[in-house]
CSV table of C-alpha atoms and ligand atoms in Angstrom, one decimal:
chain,number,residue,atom,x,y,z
D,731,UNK,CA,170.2,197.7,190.9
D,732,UNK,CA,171.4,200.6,192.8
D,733,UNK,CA,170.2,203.8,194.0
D,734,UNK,CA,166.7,202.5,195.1
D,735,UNK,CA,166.7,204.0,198.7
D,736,UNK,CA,164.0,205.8,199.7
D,737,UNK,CA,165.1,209.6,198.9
D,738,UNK,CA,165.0,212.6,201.7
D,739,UNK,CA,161.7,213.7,200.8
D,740,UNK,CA,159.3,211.6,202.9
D,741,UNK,CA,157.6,209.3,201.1
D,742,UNK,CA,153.6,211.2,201.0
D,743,UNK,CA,154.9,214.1,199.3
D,744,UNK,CA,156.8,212.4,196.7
D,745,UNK,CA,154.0,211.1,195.5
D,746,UNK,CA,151.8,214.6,195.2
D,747,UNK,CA,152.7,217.5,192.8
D,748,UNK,CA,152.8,221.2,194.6
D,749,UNK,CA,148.7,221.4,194.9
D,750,UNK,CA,149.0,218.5,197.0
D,751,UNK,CA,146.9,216.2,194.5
D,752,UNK,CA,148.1,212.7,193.2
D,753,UNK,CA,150.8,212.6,190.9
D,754,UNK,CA,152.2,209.1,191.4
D,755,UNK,CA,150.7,206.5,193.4
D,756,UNK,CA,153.6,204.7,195.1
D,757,UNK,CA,151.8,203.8,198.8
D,758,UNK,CA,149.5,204.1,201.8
D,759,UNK,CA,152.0,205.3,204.0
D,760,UNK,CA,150.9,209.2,204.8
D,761,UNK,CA,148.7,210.2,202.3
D,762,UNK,CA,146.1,212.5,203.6
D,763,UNK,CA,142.5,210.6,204.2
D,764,UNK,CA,140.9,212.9,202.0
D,765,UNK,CA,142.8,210.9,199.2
D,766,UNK,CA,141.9,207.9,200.2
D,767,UNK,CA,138.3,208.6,200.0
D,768,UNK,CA,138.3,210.0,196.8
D,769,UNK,CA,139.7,206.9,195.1
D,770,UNK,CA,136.9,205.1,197.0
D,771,UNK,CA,134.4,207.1,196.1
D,772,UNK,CA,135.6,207.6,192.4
D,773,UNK,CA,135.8,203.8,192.2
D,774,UNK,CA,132.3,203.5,193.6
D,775,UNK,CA,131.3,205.4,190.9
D,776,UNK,CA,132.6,202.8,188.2
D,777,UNK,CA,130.7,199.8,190.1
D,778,UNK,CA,127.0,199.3,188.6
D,779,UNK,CA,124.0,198.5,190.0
D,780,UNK,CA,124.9,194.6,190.0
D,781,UNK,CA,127.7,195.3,192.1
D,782,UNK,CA,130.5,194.5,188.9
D,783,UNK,CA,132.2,196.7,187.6
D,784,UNK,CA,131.2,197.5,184.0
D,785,UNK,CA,131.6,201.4,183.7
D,786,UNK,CA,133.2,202.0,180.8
D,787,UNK,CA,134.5,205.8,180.6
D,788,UNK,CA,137.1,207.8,177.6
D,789,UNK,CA,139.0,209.6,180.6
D,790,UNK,CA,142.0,208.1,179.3
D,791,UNK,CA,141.6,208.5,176.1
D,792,UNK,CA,144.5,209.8,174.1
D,793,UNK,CA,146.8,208.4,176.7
D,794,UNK,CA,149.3,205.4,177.1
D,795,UNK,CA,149.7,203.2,179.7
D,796,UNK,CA,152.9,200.9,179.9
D,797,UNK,CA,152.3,197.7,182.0
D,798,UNK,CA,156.0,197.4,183.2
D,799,UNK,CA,156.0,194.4,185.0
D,800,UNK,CA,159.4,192.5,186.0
D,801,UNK,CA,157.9,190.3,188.7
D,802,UNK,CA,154.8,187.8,187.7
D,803,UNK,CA,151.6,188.7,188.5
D,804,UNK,CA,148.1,187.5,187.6
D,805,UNK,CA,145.3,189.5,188.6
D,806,UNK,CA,147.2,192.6,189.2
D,807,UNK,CA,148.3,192.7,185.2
D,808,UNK,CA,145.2,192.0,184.3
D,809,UNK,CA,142.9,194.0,186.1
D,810,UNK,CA,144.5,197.1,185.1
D,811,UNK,CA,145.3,196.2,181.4
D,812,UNK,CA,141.2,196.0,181.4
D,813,UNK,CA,141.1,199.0,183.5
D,814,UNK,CA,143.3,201.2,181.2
D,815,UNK,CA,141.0,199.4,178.5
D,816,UNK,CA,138.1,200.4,180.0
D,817,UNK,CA,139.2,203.8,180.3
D,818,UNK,CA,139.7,203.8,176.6
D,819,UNK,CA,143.9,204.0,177.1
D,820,UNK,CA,146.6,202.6,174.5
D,821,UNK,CA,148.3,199.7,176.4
D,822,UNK,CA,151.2,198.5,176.2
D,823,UNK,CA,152.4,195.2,178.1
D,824,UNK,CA,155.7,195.2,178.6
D,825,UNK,CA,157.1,191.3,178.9
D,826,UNK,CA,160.5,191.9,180.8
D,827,UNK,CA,162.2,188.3,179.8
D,828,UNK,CA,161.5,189.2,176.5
D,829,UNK,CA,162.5,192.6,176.5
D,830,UNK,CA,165.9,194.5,176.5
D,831,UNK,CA,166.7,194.3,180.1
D,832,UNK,CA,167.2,190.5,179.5
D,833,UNK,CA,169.8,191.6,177.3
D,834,UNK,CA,171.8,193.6,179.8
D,835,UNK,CA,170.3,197.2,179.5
D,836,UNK,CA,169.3,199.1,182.4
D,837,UNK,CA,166.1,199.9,184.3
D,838,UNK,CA,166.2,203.5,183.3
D,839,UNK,CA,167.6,203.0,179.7
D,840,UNK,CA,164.4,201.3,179.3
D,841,UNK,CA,162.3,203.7,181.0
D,842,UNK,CA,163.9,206.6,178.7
D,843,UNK,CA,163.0,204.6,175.5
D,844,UNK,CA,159.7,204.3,177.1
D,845,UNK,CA,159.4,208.1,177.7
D,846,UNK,CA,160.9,208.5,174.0
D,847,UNK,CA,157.5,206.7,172.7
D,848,UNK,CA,155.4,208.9,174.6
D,849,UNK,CA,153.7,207.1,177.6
D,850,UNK,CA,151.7,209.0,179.9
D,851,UNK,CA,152.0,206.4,182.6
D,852,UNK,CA,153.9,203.5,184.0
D,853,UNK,CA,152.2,200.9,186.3
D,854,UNK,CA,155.2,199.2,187.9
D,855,UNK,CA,156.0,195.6,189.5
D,856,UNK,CA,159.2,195.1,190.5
D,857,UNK,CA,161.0,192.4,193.0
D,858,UNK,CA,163.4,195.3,194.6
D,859,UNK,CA,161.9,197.5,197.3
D,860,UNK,CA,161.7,200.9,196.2
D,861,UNK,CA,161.9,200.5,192.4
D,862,UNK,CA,158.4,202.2,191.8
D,863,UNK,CA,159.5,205.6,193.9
D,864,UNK,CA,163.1,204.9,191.8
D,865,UNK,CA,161.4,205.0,188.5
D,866,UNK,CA,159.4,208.0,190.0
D,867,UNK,CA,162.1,210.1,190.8
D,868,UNK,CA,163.4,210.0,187.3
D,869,UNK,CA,160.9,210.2,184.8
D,870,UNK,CA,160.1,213.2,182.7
D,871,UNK,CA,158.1,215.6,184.6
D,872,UNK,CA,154.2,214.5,182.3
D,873,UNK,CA,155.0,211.3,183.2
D,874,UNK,CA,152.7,209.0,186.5
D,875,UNK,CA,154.5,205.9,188.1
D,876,UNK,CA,151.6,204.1,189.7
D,877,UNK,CA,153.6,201.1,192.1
D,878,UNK,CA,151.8,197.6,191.6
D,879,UNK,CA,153.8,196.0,194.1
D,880,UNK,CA,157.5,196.7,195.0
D,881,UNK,CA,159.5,194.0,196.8
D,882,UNK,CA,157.8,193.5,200.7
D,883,UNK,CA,157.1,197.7,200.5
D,884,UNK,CA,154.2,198.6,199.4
D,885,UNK,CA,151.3,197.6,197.1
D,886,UNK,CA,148.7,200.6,197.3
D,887,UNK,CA,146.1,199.4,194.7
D,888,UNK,CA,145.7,195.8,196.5
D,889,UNK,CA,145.3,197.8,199.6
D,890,UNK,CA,142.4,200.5,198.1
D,891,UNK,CA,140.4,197.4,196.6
D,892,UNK,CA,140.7,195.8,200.1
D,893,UNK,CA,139.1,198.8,201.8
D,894,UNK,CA,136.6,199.3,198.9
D,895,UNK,CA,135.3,195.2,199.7
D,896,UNK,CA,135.7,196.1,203.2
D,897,UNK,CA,133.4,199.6,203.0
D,898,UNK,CA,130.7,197.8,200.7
D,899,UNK,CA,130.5,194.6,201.9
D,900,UNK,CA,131.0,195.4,206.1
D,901,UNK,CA,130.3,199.5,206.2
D,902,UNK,CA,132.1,202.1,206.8
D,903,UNK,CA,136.0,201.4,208.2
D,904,UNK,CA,135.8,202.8,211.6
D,905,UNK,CA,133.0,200.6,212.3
D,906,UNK,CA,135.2,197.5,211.9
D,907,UNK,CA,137.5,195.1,213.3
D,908,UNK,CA,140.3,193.7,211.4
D,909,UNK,CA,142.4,191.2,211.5
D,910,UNK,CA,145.5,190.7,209.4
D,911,UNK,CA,146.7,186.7,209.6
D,912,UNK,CA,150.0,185.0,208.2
D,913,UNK,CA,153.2,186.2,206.7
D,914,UNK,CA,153.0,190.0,207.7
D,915,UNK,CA,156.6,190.0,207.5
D,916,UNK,CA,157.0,189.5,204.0
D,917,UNK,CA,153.9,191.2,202.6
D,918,UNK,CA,153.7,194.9,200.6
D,919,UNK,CA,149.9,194.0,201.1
D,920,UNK,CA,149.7,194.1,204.6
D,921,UNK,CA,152.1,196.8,204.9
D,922,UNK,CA,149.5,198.8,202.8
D,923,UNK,CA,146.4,197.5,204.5
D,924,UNK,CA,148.0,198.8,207.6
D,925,UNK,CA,148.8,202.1,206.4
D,926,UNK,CA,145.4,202.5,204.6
D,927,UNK,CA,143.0,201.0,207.8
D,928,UNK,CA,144.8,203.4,210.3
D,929,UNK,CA,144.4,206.4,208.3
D,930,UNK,CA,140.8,206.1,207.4
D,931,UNK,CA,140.4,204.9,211.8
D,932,UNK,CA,139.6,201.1,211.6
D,933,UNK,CA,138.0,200.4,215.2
D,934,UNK,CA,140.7,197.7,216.2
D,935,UNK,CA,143.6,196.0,213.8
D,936,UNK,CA,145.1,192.9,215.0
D,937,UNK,CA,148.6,191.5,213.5
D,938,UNK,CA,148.0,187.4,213.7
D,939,UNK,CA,151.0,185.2,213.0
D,940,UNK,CA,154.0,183.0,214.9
D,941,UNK,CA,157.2,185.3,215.8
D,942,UNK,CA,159.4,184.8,212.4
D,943,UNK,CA,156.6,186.0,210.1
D,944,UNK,CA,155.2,188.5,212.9
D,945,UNK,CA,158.4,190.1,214.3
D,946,UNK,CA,157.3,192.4,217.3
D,947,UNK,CA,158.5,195.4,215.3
D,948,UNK,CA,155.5,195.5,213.6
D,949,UNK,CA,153.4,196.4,216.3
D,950,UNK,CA,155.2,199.8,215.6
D,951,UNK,CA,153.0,200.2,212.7
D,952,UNK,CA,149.9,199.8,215.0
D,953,UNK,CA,147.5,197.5,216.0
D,954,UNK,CA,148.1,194.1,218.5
D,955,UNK,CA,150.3,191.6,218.6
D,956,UNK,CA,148.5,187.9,218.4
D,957,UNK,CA,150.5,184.6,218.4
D,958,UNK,CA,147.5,182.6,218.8
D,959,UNK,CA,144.8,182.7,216.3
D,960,UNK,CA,141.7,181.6,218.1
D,961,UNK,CA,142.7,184.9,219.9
D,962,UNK,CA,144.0,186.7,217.0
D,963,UNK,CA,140.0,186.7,215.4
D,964,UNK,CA,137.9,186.4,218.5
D,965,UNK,CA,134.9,188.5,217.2
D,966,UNK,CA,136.8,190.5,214.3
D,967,UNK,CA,134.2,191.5,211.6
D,968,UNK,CA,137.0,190.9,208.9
D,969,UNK,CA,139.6,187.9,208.5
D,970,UNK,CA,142.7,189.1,206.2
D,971,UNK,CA,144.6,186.0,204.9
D,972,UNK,CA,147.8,186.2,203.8
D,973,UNK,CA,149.9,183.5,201.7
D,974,UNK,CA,153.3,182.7,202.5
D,975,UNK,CA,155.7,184.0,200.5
D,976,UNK,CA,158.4,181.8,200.5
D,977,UNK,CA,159.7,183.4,197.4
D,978,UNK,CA,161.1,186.3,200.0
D,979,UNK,CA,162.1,184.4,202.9
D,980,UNK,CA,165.4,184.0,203.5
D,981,UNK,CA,165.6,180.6,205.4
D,982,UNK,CA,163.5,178.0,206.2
D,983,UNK,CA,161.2,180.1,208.7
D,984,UNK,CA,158.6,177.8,209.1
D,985,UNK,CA,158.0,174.0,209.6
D,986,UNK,CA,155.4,172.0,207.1
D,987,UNK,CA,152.8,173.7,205.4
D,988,UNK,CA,150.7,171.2,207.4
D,989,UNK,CA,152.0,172.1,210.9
D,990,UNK,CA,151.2,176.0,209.4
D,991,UNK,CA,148.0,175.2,208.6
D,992,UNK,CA,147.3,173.7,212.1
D,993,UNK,CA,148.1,176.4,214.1
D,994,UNK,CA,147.6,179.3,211.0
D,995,UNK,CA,144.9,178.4,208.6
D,996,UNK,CA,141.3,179.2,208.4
D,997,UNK,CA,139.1,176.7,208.5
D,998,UNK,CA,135.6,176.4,209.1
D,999,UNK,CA,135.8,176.1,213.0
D,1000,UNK,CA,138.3,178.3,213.3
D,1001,UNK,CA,136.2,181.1,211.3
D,1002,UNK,CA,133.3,180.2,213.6
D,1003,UNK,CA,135.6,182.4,216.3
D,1004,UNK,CA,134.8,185.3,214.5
D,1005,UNK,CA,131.6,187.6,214.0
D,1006,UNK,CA,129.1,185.5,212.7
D,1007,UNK,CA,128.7,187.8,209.5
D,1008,UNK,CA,132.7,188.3,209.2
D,1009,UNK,CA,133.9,188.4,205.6
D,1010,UNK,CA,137.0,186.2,204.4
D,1011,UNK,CA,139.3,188.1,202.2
D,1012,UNK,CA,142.7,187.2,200.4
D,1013,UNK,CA,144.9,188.6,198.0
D,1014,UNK,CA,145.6,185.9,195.8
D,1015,UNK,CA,147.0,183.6,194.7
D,1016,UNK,CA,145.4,181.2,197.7
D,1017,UNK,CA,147.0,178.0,198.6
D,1018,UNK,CA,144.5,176.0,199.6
D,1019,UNK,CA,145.5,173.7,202.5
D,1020,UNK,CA,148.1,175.8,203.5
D,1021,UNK,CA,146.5,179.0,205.2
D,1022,UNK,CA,142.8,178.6,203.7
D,1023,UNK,CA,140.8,175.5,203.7
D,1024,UNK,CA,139.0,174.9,200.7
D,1025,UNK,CA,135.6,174.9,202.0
D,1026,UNK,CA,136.4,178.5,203.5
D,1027,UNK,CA,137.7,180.3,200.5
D,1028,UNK,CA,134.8,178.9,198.6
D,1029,UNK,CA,132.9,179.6,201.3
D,1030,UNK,CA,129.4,182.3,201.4
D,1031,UNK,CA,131.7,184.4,204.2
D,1032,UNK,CA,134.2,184.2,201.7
D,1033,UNK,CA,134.7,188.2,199.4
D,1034,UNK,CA,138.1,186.6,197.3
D,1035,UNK,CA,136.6,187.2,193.9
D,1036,UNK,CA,134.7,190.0,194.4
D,1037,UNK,CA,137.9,191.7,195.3
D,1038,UNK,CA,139.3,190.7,192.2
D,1039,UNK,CA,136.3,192.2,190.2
D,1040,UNK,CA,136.2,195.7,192.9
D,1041,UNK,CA,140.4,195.8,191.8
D,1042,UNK,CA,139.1,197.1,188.4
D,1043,UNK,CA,137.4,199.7,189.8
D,1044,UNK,CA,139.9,200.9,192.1
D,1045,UNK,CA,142.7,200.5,189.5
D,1046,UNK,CA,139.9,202.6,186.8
D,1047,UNK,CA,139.4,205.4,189.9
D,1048,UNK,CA,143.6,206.0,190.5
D,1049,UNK,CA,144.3,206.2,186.8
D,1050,UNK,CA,141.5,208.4,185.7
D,1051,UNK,CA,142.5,210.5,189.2
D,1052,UNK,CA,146.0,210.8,188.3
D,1053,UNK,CA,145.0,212.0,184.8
D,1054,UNK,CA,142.6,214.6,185.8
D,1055,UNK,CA,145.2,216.1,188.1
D,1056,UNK,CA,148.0,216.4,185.6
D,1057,UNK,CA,145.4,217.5,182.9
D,1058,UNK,CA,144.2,220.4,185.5
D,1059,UNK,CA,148.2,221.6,185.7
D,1060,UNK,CA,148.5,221.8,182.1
D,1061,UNK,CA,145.2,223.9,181.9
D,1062,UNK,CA,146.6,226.4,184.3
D,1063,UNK,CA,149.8,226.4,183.2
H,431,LIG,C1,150.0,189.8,196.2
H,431,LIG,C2,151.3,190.3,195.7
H,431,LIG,O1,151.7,190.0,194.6
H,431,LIG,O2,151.8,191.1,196.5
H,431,LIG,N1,149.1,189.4,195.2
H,431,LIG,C3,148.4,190.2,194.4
H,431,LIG,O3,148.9,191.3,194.0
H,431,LIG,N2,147.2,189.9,194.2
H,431,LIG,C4,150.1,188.9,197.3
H,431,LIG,C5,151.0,187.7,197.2
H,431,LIG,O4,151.8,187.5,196.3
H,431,LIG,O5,150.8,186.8,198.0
């Protein structure tokens, strides 16, 4: 694919229509707090009073969502088909291998066949960096690209739900400190943790991993530097684990799993570094043994699932705020 470089505009504004409000959710990176904070709340809203969440609201109803996913995905696919669902959306799951572009046609020929059966909104996972502000940039003008995942970019929803486990389960962000632990190098969610945690003032963020999945460059984005990980979570209120993704690496950047584990993984006695009440969070998919031990991610410190089930909510809140905001153009148009 060609073409996917990011385009002049920076990359907040490309996401916003000419009120400033949320058009596309593509990333993080430089969108006003005020934003932020609105999906929180507005995903709050959708959690009930035994902490799932169970809203179910019409705000979509009427409208299509096409799941347009060309990299695998478990939990992300899922948790906004039910979101959509729960929004009382049309969905539409659109199985790549199966589809056309196995057979040779393009990314946008499929996206105008899309647009010719009248989708409102594409949720987009793609391998390439930059696909989802791609797709943005040329679909018709009624049309939302929400990004659920682009190459080692960006993965804004992951990031929202993180800071949504973070605000209910620790308080509010500013209070807390963070660490972020593993293959930052390869991972859209750190990238959009980062982003997310400075904008809404996280107290301290600390980058833990060795130097070919924690390249010094990164402290650019903010926060410290930690090679060691007894250092790295020394009192941090929340422990960030990250998988390694050797499905992006390039080389063989690390040695055994077990060697990883022994210097990288959180186990019980290295968790006992950290605050006493620190909560244990992961993306997904875990590999047990090989950054997490067992006991931990099963563990009462640990908030894994309950990320999962808060991913709904955030996924309900950017959808149904996307839609209101494109509903309000049309009335004043
Ligand atoms: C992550 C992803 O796909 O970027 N998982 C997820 O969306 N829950 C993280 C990963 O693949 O390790």
């Amino acid at each position: 694919m060609t073409a996917m470089h990011p385009a002049s505009l920076p990359i907040a504004a490309r996401q916003l229509d000419s009120a400033g409000r949320l058009r596309h959710f593509l990333s993080t990176e430089g969108l006003p707090k005020d934003i932020l904070t609105s999906i929180l709340d507005t995903a709050a809203g959708f959690i009930d009073e035994n902490d799932v969440a169970i809203k179910k609201a019409p705000l979509l109803r009427g409208k299509t969502v096409a799941n347009l996913f060309f990299e695998n995905s478990t939990r992300t696919l899922t948790t906004f088909e039910l979101a959509a669902k729960r929004l009382s959306a049309d969905v539409l799951n659109i199985n790549i291998r199966t589809s056309s572009t196995a057979k040779g046609e393009s990314l946008l020929d499929t996206l105008h066949n899309l647009q010719a059966m009248l989708c409102d909104m594409f949720v987009v996972r793609h391998a390439e960096s930059g696909a989802a502000h791609f797709i943005a940039e040329h679909v018709a003008p009624g049309i939302s690209i929400i990004n659920a995942g682009d190459g080692r970019h960006a993965h804004p929803t992951q990031a929202m739900l993180d800071m949504l486990t973070i605000q209910r389960k620790k308080g509010p962000i500013d209070q807390q400190r963070v660490a972020i632990v593993g293959d930052i190098a390869h991972s859209r969610v750190a990238r959009s943790q980062i982003h997310a945690l400075k904008t809404l003032g996280v107290k301290e963020l600390r980058l833990v991993g060795p130097k070919t999945l924690l390249p010094d460059s990164l402290a650019d984005f903010g926060g410290t530097i930690h090679r060691d990980m007894n250092e790295g979570i020394d009192g941090v209120d929340v422990v960030m684990m990250l998988r390694l993704q050797r499905e992006r690496m390039a080389g063989a950047l690390l040695p055994s799993s077990a060697e990883y584990f022994a210097h990288y993984g959180l186990s019980p006695t290295r968790l006992a570094l950290a605050n006493p009440d620190a909560i244990v969070m992961h993306p997904g998919p875990i590999n047990r043994g090989v950054e997490i031990a067992s006991s931990v991610a099963d563990g009462s410190q640990s908030v894994i699932l309950q990320q999962v089930t808060y991913g709904l909510a955030v996924r309900m809140a950017v959808m149904s705020i996307i839609v209101g905001n494109s509903q309000n153009v049309e009335n004043t148009q």
